[in-house]
Amino acid sequence: MRTSWPLALVLLSLLAAVVPSANAQELIDRRQRREYHIEPSGMSLDEAVEMAQRRYRAKAVRAETVRNGDKRVHRIRLLGADGKVWNVSVDAESGAMN
């Protein structure tokens, strides 16, 4: 009975070493699948934020680039001087704002 405890501890430590690495690899794989390849052409997110802030005289509080079908769209949340919050979409290729 005494010799089985060290063997059990060794097996548990090996199992503990293998399981977390498999979970970490799974998380890495999930992140890679969610990443989009963003083409360098068109308007950058920074340029879109600057354009929206100038046009609406507001401060951007959030900005992200998303895919809408086969197009890239910059979504920008703005905060006006009066406290009003609204969203603006900018086509990443043409710069059209709506």
mmCIF file with all atom_site columns, C-alpha atoms in Angstrom:
data_model
loop_
_atom_site.group_PDB
_atom_site.id
_atom_site.type_symbol
_atom_site.label_atom_id
_atom_site.label_alt_id
_atom_site.label_comp_id
_atom_site.label_asym_id
_atom_site.label_entity_id
_atom_site.label_seq_id
_atom_site.pdbx_PDB_ins_code
_atom_site.Cartn_x
_atom_site.Cartn_y
_atom_site.Cartn_z
_atom_site.occupancy
_atom_site.B_iso_or_equiv
_atom_site.pdbx_formal_charge
_atom_site.auth_seq_id
_atom_site.auth_comp_id
_atom_site.auth_asym_id
_atom_site.auth_atom_id
_atom_site.pdbx_PDB_model_num
ATOM 1  C CA . MET A 1 1  ? 0.000   0.000  0.000   1.00 0.00 ? 1  MET A CA 1
ATOM 2  C CA . ARG A 1 2  ? 2.870   2.399  0.758   1.00 0.00 ? 2  ARG A CA 1
ATOM 3  C CA . THR A 1 3  ? 4.413   1.994  -2.668  1.00 0.00 ? 3  THR A CA 1
ATOM 4  C CA . SER A 1 4  ? 1.171   2.877  -4.438  1.00 0.00 ? 4  SER A CA 1
ATOM 5  C CA . TRP A 1 5  ? 1.030   6.446  -2.988  1.00 0.00 ? 5  TRP A CA 1
ATOM 6  C CA . PRO A 1 6  ? 4.210   7.682  -4.677  1.00 0.00 ? 6  PRO A CA 1
ATOM 7  C CA . LEU A 1 7  ? 3.076   6.090  -7.915  1.00 0.00 ? 7  LEU A CA 1
ATOM 8  C CA . ALA A 1 8  ? -0.328  7.770  -7.623  1.00 0.00 ? 8  ALA A CA 1
ATOM 9  C CA . LEU A 1 9  ? 1.324   11.143 -6.941  1.00 0.00 ? 9  LEU A CA 1
ATOM 10 C CA . VAL A 1 10 ? 3.554   10.773 -9.984  1.00 0.00 ? 10 VAL A CA 1
ATOM 11 C CA . LEU A 1 11 ? 0.575   9.890  -12.178 1.00 0.00 ? 11 LEU A CA 1
ATOM 12 C CA . LEU A 1 12 ? -1.458  12.842 -10.841 1.00 0.00 ? 12 LEU A CA 1
ATOM 13 C CA . SER A 1 13 ? 1.401   15.271 -11.428 1.00 0.00 ? 13 SER A CA 1
ATOM 14 C CA . LEU A 1 14 ? 1.810   14.011 -15.008 1.00 0.00 ? 14 LEU A CA 1
ATOM 15 C CA . LEU A 1 15 ? -1.902  14.364 -15.605 1.00 0.00 ? 15 LEU A CA 1
ATOM 16 C CA . ALA A 1 16 ? -1.895  17.896 -14.181 1.00 0.00 ? 16 ALA A CA 1
ATOM 17 C CA . ALA A 1 17 ? 1.013   18.845 -16.433 1.00 0.00 ? 17 ALA A CA 1
ATOM 18 C CA . VAL A 1 18 ? -0.703  17.581 -19.599 1.00 0.00 ? 18 VAL A CA 1
ATOM 19 C CA . VAL A 1 19 ? -4.249  18.917 -19.062 1.00 0.00 ? 19 VAL A CA 1
ATOM 20 C CA . PRO A 1 20 ? -3.491  22.671 -18.672 1.00 0.00 ? 20 PRO A CA 1
ATOM 21 C CA . SER A 1 21 ? -1.329  22.750 -21.790 1.00 0.00 ? 21 SER A CA 1
ATOM 22 C CA . ALA A 1 22 ? -4.121  21.192 -23.831 1.00 0.00 ? 22 ALA A CA 1
ATOM 23 C CA . ASN A 1 23 ? -6.547  23.848 -22.559 1.00 0.00 ? 23 ASN A CA 1
ATOM 24 C CA . ALA A 1 24 ? -4.066  26.636 -23.286 1.00 0.00 ? 24 ALA A CA 1
ATOM 25 C CA . GLN A 1 25 ? -3.568  25.354 -26.834 1.00 0.00 ? 25 GLN A CA 1
ATOM 26 C CA . GLU A 1 26 ? -7.332  25.230 -27.326 1.00 0.00 ? 26 GLU A CA 1
ATOM 27 C CA . LEU A 1 27 ? -7.631  28.886 -26.254 1.00 0.00 ? 27 LEU A CA 1
ATOM 28 C CA . ILE A 1 28 ? -4.851  29.896 -28.642 1.00 0.00 ? 28 ILE A CA 1
ATOM 29 C CA . ASP A 1 29 ? -6.578  28.058 -31.499 1.00 0.00 ? 29 ASP A CA 1
ATOM 30 C CA . ARG A 1 30 ? -9.905  29.786 -30.728 1.00 0.00 ? 30 ARG A CA 1
ATOM 31 C CA . ARG A 1 31 ? -8.282  33.232 -30.779 1.00 0.00 ? 31 ARG A CA 1
ATOM 32 C CA . GLN A 1 32 ? -6.619  32.547 -34.107 1.00 0.00 ? 32 GLN A CA 1
ATOM 33 C CA . ARG A 1 33 ? -9.931  31.539 -35.686 1.00 0.00 ? 33 ARG A CA 1
ATOM 34 C CA . ARG A 1 34 ? -11.589 34.793 -34.571 1.00 0.00 ? 34 ARG A CA 1
ATOM 35 C CA . GLU A 1 35 ? -8.885  37.068 -35.931 1.00 0.00 ? 35 GLU A CA 1
ATOM 36 C CA . TYR A 1 36 ? -9.616  38.746 -39.225 1.00 0.00 ? 36 TYR A CA 1
ATOM 37 C CA . HIS A 1 37 ? -6.991  39.669 -41.737 1.00 0.00 ? 37 HIS A CA 1
ATOM 38 C CA . ILE A 1 38 ? -7.423  43.400 -42.226 1.00 0.00 ? 38 ILE A CA 1
ATOM 39 C CA . GLU A 1 39 ? -6.166  44.685 -45.533 1.00 0.00 ? 39 GLU A CA 1
ATOM 40 C CA . PRO A 1 40 ? -3.947  47.768 -45.389 1.00 0.00 ? 40 PRO A CA 1
ATOM 41 C CA . SER A 1 41 ? -5.899  49.593 -48.129 1.00 0.00 ? 41 SER A CA 1
ATOM 42 C CA . GLY A 1 42 ? -8.644  52.070 -47.324 1.00 0.00 ? 42 GLY A CA 1
ATOM 43 C CA . MET A 1 43 ? -9.186  54.156 -44.200 1.00 0.00 ? 43 MET A CA 1
ATOM 44 C CA . SER A 1 44 ? -7.622  53.128 -40.901 1.00 0.00 ? 44 SER A CA 1
ATOM 45 C CA . LEU A 1 45 ? -9.588  53.082 -37.659 1.00 0.00 ? 45 LEU A CA 1
ATOM 46 C CA . ASP A 1 46 ? -7.581  56.047 -36.339 1.00 0.00 ? 46 ASP A CA 1
ATOM 47 C CA . GLU A 1 47 ? -8.374  58.100 -39.443 1.00 0.00 ? 47 GLU A CA 1
ATOM 48 C CA . ALA A 1 48 ? -12.073 57.249 -39.150 1.00 0.00 ? 48 ALA A CA 1
ATOM 49 C CA . VAL A 1 49 ? -12.126 58.271 -35.471 1.00 0.00 ? 49 VAL A CA 1
ATOM 50 C CA . GLU A 1 50 ? -10.452 61.604 -36.236 1.00 0.00 ? 50 GLU A CA 1
ATOM 51 C CA . MET A 1 51 ? -12.879 62.276 -39.099 1.00 0.00 ? 51 MET A CA 1
ATOM 52 C CA . ALA A 1 52 ? -15.955 61.485 -36.958 1.00 0.00 ? 52 ALA A CA 1
ATOM 53 C CA . GLN A 1 53 ? -14.718 63.619 -34.054 1.00 0.00 ? 53 GLN A CA 1
ATOM 54 C CA . ARG A 1 54 ? -14.134 66.600 -36.362 1.00 0.00 ? 54 ARG A CA 1
ATOM 55 C CA . ARG A 1 55 ? -17.414 66.227 -38.227 1.00 0.00 ? 55 ARG A CA 1
ATOM 56 C CA . TYR A 1 56 ? -19.633 65.890 -35.151 1.00 0.00 ? 56 TYR A CA 1
ATOM 57 C CA . ARG A 1 57 ? -17.486 67.907 -32.708 1.00 0.00 ? 57 ARG A CA 1
ATOM 58 C CA . ALA A 1 58 ? -17.664 65.025 -30.259 1.00 0.00 ? 58 ALA A CA 1
ATOM 59 C CA . LYS A 1 59 ? -15.285 62.711 -28.447 1.00 0.00 ? 59 LYS A CA 1
ATOM 60 C CA . ALA A 1 60 ? -14.932 59.062 -29.441 1.00 0.00 ? 60 ALA A CA 1
ATOM 61 C CA . VAL A 1 61 ? -15.427 56.790 -26.434 1.00 0.00 ? 61 VAL A CA 1
ATOM 62 C CA . ARG A 1 62 ? -15.233 53.477 -28.289 1.00 0.00 ? 62 ARG A CA 1
ATOM 63 C CA . ALA A 1 63 ? -14.108 52.344 -31.726 1.00 0.00 ? 63 ALA A CA 1
ATOM 64 C CA . GLU A 1 64 ? -13.757 48.987 -33.446 1.00 0.00 ? 64 GLU A CA 1
ATOM 65 C CA . THR A 1 65 ? -13.457 47.521 -36.920 1.00 0.00 ? 65 THR A CA 1
ATOM 66 C CA . VAL A 1 66 ? -15.942 44.792 -37.815 1.00 0.00 ? 66 VAL A CA 1
ATOM 67 C CA . ARG A 1 67 ? -16.907 42.819 -40.885 1.00 0.00 ? 67 ARG A CA 1
ATOM 68 C CA . ASN A 1 68 ? -20.316 43.455 -42.397 1.00 0.00 ? 68 ASN A CA 1
ATOM 69 C CA . GLY A 1 69 ? -20.594 40.768 -45.047 1.00 0.00 ? 69 GLY A CA 1
ATOM 70 C CA . ASP A 1 70 ? -17.557 41.219 -47.270 1.00 0.00 ? 70 ASP A CA 1
ATOM 71 C CA . LYS A 1 71 ? -16.950 44.843 -46.204 1.00 0.00 ? 71 LYS A CA 1
ATOM 72 C CA . ARG A 1 72 ? -14.990 46.316 -43.298 1.00 0.00 ? 72 ARG A CA 1
ATOM 73 C CA . VAL A 1 73 ? -16.837 48.897 -41.222 1.00 0.00 ? 73 VAL A CA 1
ATOM 74 C CA . HIS A 1 74 ? -15.458 51.093 -38.454 1.00 0.00 ? 74 HIS A CA 1
ATOM 75 C CA . ARG A 1 75 ? -18.011 51.484 -35.649 1.00 0.00 ? 75 ARG A CA 1
ATOM 76 C CA . ILE A 1 76 ? -17.431 54.555 -33.511 1.00 0.00 ? 76 ILE A CA 1
ATOM 77 C CA . ARG A 1 77 ? -19.348 55.563 -30.378 1.00 0.00 ? 77 ARG A CA 1
ATOM 78 C CA . LEU A 1 78 ? -19.334 59.324 -29.840 1.00 0.00 ? 78 LEU A CA 1
ATOM 79 C CA . LEU A 1 79 ? -20.037 61.474 -26.787 1.00 0.00 ? 79 LEU A CA 1
ATOM 80 C CA . GLY A 1 80 ? -21.287 65.002 -27.449 1.00 0.00 ? 80 GLY A CA 1
ATOM 81 C CA . ALA A 1 81 ? -20.731 68.076 -25.261 1.00 0.00 ? 81 ALA A CA 1
ATOM 82 C CA . ASP A 1 82 ? -24.390 67.865 -24.185 1.00 0.00 ? 82 ASP A CA 1
ATOM 83 C CA . GLY A 1 83 ? -23.858 64.300 -22.879 1.00 0.00 ? 83 GLY A CA 1
ATOM 84 C CA . LYS A 1 84 ? -25.622 62.636 -25.809 1.00 0.00 ? 84 LYS A CA 1
ATOM 85 C CA . VAL A 1 85 ? -24.116 59.307 -26.957 1.00 0.00 ? 85 VAL A CA 1
ATOM 86 C CA . TRP A 1 86 ? -24.576 57.898 -30.464 1.00 0.00 ? 86 TRP A CA 1
ATOM 87 C CA . ASN A 1 87 ? -22.937 55.523 -32.909 1.00 0.00 ? 87 ASN A CA 1
ATOM 88 C CA . VAL A 1 88 ? -21.479 56.257 -36.325 1.00 0.00 ? 88 VAL A CA 1
ATOM 89 C CA . SER A 1 89 ? -20.430 53.754 -38.989 1.00 0.00 ? 89 SER A CA 1
ATOM 90 C CA . VAL A 1 90 ? -17.651 54.500 -41.461 1.00 0.00 ? 90 VAL A CA 1
ATOM 91 C CA . ASP A 1 91 ? -17.016 52.348 -44.517 1.00 0.00 ? 91 ASP A CA 1
ATOM 92 C CA . ALA A 1 92 ? -13.351 51.414 -44.233 1.00 0.00 ? 92 ALA A CA 1
ATOM 93 C CA . GLU A 1 93 ? -12.792 51.379 -47.995 1.00 0.00 ? 93 GLU A CA 1
ATOM 94 C CA . SER A 1 94 ? -14.588 54.520 -49.149 1.00 0.00 ? 94 SER A CA 1
ATOM 95 C CA . GLY A 1 95 ? -14.720 56.598 -45.951 1.00 0.00 ? 95 GLY A CA 1
ATOM 96 C CA . ALA A 1 96 ? -18.475 57.076 -46.313 1.00 0.00 ? 96 ALA A CA 1
ATOM 97 C CA . MET A 1 97 ? -20.036 57.915 -42.960 1.00 0.00 ? 97 MET A CA 1
ATOM 98 C CA . ASN A 1 98 ? -23.571 57.138 -41.810 1.00 0.00 ? 98 ASN A CA 1
#
